[in-house]
CSV table of C-alpha atoms in Angstrom, one decimal:
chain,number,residue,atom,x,y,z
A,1312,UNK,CA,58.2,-11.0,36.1
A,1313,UNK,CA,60.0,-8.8,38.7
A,1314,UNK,CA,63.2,-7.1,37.1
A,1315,UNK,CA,65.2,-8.2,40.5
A,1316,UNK,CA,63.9,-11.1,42.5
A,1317,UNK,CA,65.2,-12.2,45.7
A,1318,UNK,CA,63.3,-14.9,48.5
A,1319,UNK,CA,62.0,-12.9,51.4
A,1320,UNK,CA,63.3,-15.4,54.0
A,1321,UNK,CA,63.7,-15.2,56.4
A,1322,UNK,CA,66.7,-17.3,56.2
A,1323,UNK,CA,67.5,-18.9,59.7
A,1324,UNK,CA,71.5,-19.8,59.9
A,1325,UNK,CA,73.0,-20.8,63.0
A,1326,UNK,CA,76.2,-19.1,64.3
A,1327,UNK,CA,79.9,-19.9,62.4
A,1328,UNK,CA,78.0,-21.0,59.2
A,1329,UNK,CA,77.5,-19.6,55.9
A,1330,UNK,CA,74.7,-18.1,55.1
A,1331,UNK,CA,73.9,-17.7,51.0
A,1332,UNK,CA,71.8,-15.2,49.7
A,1333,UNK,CA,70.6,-15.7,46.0
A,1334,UNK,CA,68.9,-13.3,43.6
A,1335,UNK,CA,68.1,-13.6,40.0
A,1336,UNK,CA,67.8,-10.1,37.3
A,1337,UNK,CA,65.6,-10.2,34.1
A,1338,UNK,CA,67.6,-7.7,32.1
A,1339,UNK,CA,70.2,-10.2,30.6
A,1340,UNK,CA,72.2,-6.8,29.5
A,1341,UNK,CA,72.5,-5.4,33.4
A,1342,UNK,CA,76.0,-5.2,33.8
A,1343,UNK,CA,76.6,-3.8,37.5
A,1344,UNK,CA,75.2,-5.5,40.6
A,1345,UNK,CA,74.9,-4.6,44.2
A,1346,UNK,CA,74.4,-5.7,47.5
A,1347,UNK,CA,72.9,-3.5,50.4
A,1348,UNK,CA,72.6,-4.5,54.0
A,1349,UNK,CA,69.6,-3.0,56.1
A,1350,UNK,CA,69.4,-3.5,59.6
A,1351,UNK,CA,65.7,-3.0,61.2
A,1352,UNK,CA,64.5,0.7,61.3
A,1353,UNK,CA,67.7,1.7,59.7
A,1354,UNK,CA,68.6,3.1,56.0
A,1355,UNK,CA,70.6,0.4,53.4
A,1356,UNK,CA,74.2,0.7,53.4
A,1357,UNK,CA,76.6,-1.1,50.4
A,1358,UNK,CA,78.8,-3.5,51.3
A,1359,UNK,CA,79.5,-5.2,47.9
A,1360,UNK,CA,79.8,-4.6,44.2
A,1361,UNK,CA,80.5,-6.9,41.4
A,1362,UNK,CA,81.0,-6.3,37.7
A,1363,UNK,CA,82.4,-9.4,36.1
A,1364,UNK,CA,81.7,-12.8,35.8
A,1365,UNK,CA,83.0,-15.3,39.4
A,1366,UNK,CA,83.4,-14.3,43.1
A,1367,UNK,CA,84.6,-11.6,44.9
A,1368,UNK,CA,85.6,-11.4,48.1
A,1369,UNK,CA,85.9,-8.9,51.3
A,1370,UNK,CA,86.7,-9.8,54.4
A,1371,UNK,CA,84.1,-12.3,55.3
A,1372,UNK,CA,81.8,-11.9,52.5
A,1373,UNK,CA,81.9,-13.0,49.1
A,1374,UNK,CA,79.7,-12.1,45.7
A,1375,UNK,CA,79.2,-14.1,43.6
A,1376,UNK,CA,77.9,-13.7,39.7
A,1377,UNK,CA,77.0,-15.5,36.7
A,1378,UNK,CA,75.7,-13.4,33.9
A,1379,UNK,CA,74.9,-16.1,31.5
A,1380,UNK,CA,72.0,-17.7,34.1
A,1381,UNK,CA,71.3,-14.1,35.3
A,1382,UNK,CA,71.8,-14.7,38.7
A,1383,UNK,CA,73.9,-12.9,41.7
A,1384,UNK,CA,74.9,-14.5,45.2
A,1385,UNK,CA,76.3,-13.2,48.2
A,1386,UNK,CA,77.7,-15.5,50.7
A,1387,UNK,CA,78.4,-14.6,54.3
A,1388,UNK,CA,81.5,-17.0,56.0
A,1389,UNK,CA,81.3,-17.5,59.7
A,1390,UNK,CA,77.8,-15.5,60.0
A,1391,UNK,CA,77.5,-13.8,63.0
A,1392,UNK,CA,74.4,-12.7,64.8
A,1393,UNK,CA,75.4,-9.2,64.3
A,1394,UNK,CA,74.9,-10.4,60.5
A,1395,UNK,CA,71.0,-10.3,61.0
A,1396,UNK,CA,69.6,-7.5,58.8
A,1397,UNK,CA,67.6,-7.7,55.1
A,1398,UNK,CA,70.2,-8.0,52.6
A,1399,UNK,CA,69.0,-6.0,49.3
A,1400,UNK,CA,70.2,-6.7,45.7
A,1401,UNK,CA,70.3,-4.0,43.3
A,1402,UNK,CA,71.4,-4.4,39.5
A,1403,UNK,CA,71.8,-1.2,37.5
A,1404,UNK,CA,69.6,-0.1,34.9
A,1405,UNK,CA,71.1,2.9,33.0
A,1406,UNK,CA,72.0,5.6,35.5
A,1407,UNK,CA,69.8,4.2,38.1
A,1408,UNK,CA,69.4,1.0,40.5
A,1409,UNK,CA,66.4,-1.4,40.6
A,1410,UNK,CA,66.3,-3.5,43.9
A,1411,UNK,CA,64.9,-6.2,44.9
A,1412,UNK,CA,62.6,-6.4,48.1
A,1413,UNK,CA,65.4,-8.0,50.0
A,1414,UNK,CA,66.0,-11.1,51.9
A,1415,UNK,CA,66.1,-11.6,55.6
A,1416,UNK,CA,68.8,-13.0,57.1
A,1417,UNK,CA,69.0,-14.3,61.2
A,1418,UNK,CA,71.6,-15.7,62.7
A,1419,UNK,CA,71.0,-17.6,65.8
A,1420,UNK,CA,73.9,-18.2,68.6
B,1197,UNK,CA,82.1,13.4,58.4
B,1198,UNK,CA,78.7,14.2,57.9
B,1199,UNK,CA,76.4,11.7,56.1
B,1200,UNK,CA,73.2,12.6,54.0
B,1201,UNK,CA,70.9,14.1,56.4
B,1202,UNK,CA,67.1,14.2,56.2
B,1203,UNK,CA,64.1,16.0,57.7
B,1204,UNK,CA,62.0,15.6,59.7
B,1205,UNK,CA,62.9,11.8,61.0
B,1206,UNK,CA,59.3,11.2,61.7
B,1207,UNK,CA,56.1,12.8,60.0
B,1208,UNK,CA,52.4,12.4,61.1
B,1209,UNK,CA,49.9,14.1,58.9
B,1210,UNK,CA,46.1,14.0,58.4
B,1211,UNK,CA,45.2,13.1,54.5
B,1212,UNK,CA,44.7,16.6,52.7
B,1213,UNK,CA,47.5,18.1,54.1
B,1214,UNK,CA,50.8,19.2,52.1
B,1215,UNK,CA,54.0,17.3,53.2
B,1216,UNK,CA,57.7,18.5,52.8
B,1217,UNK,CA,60.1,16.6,52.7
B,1218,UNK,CA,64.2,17.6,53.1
B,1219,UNK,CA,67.2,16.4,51.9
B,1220,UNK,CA,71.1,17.6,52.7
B,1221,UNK,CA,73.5,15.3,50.0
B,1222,UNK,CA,77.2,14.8,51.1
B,1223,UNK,CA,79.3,17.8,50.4
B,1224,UNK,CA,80.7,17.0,46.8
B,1225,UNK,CA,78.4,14.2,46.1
B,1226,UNK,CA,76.7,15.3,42.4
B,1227,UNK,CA,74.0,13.1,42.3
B,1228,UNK,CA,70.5,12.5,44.5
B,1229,UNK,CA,67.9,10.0,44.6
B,1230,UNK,CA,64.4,9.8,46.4
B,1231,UNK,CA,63.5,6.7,47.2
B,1232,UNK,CA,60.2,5.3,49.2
B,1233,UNK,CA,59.9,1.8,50.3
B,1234,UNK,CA,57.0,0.0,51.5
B,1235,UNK,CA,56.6,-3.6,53.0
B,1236,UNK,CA,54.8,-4.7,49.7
B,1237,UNK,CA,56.5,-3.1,47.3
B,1238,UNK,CA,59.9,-2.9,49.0
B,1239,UNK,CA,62.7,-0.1,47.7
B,1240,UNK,CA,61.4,2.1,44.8
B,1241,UNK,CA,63.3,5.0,43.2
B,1242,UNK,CA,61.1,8.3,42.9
B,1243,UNK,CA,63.4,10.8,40.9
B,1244,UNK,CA,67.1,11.7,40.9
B,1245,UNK,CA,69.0,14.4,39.9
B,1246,UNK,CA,72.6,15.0,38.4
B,1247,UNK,CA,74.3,18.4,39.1
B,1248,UNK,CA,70.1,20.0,40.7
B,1249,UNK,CA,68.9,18.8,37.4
B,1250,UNK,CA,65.9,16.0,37.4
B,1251,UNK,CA,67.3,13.4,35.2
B,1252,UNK,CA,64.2,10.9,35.7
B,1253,UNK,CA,61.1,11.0,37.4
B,1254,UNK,CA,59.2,8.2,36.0
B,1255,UNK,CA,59.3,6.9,39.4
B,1256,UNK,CA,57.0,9.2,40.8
B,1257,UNK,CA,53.3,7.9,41.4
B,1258,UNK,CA,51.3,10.8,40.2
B,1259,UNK,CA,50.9,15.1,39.9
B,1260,UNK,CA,50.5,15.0,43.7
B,1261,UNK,CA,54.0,14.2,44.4
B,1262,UNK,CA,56.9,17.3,43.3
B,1263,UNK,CA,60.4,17.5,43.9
B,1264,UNK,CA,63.3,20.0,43.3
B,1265,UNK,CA,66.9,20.4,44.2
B,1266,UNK,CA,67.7,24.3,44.2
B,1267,UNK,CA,70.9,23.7,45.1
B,1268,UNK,CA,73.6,21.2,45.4
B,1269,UNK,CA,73.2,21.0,49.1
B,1270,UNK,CA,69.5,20.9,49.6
B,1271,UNK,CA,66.6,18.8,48.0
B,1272,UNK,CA,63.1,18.7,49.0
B,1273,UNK,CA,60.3,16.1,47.9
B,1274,UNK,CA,56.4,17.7,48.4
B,1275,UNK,CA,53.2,15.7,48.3
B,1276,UNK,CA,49.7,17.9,47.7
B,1277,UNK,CA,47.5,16.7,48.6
B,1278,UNK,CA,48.6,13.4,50.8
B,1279,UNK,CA,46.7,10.5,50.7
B,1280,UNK,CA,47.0,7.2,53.4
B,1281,UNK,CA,48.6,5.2,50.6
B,1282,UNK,CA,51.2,7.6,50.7
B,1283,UNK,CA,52.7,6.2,54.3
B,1284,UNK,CA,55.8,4.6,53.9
B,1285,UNK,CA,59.7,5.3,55.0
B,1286,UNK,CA,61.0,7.8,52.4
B,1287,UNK,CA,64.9,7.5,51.7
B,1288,UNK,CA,67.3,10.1,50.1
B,1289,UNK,CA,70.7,8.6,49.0
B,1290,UNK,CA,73.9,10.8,47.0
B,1291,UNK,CA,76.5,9.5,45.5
B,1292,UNK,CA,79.7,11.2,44.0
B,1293,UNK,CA,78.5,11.2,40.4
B,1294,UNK,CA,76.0,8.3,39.3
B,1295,UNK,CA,74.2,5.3,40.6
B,1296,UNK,CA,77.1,3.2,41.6
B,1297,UNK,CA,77.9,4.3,45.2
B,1298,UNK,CA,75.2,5.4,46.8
B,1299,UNK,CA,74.8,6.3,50.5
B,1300,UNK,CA,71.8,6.7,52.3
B,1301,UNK,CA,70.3,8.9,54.9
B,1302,UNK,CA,68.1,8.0,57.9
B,1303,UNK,CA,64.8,8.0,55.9
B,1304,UNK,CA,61.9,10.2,57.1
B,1305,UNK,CA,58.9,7.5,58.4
B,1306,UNK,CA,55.6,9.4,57.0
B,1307,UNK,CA,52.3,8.6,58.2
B,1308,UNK,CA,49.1,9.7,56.6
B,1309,UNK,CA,45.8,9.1,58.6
């Protein structure tokens, strides 16, 4: 079993809707999680971090995390087509982060 | 504001050959990762260092592949001799002290025929 898990996609949503993004971790004793957006040909860039338990929000995204079933959302309100990239989740593991192989998100006017 | 910045941008080599890779961290930023990520294996860390000194390497595939951080400004990550499996965009990321906050540079694409 991969340590961080995510569904490749790609994930089609149309325009104005919400696109969720789900990814599960292995180590039940991970306390930090990430999230990472990559646009095509480009480097990952953070745009979330959550460390307890429920959602948190910024601007038009929200995390979301339940430790107990191991599992870390991120959900995207009013998705834009500007929101099309691989969205990477990354849980800590001691001093260092293990990521998943990301899933792709379009968003189609 | 300068990000992390990375050299060369693109890198075609023929298998044999030695391959350097460079690094500049954000001024201040204390810690530096080498990452490579490949379609099948996606995002992998190689090594990372706290204040120039290698913390972990257990990343790193095998003898052929070196890296060292003389300096808090500049890293470089060497593979001798390169192989073909070796192709694959190779990241460098800093952060201000730890894993948390990582940013990343513009990732050197290395080919190996």
């Amino acid at each position: 079993q991969k340590e961080v898990e995510q569904n490749s996609g790609p994930l089609s949503v149309p325009e104005g809707a919400i696109a969720s993004l789900n990814c599960t971790y292995s180590d039940r004793g991970s306390q930090s999680f990430f999230w990472y957006r990559q646009y095509s040909g480009k480097s990952p860039e953070l745009i979330m971090f959550i460390y307890s338990n429920g959602d948190k929000e910024d601007g038009r995204f929200t995390a979301q995390l339940n430790k107990a079933s191991q599992y870390v959302s991120l959900l995207i309100r009013d998705s834009q087509p500007s929101d099309s990239a691989t969205y990477l989740c990354a849980v800590r593991a001691g001093d260092k982060l293990i990521f998943g192989t990301g899933t792709r998100l379009q968003v189609f006017p | 504001d300068a990000g992390v910045i990375q050299s060369p941008r693109h890198e075609v080599t023929e298998m044999g050959q030695e391959v350097t890779l460079r690094c500049k961290p954000i001024s201040g930023h204390n810690s530096l990762f080498w990452y490579r990520q490949t379609m099948m294996r996606g995002l992998e860390l190689l090594i990372y260092f706290n204040n120039n000194v290698p913390i972990d390497d257990s990343g790193m595939p095998e003898d052929r592949f070196s890296a060292k951080m003389p300096n808090a400004s500049f890293s470089t990550l060497k593979i001798q001799p390169s192989e073909p499996r070796d192709s694959a965009v190779y990241f460098c990321a800093s952060s201000p002290g730890g894993p948390n906050e990582q940013f990343f540079g513009p990732g050197t694409r290395l080919t190996v025929l």
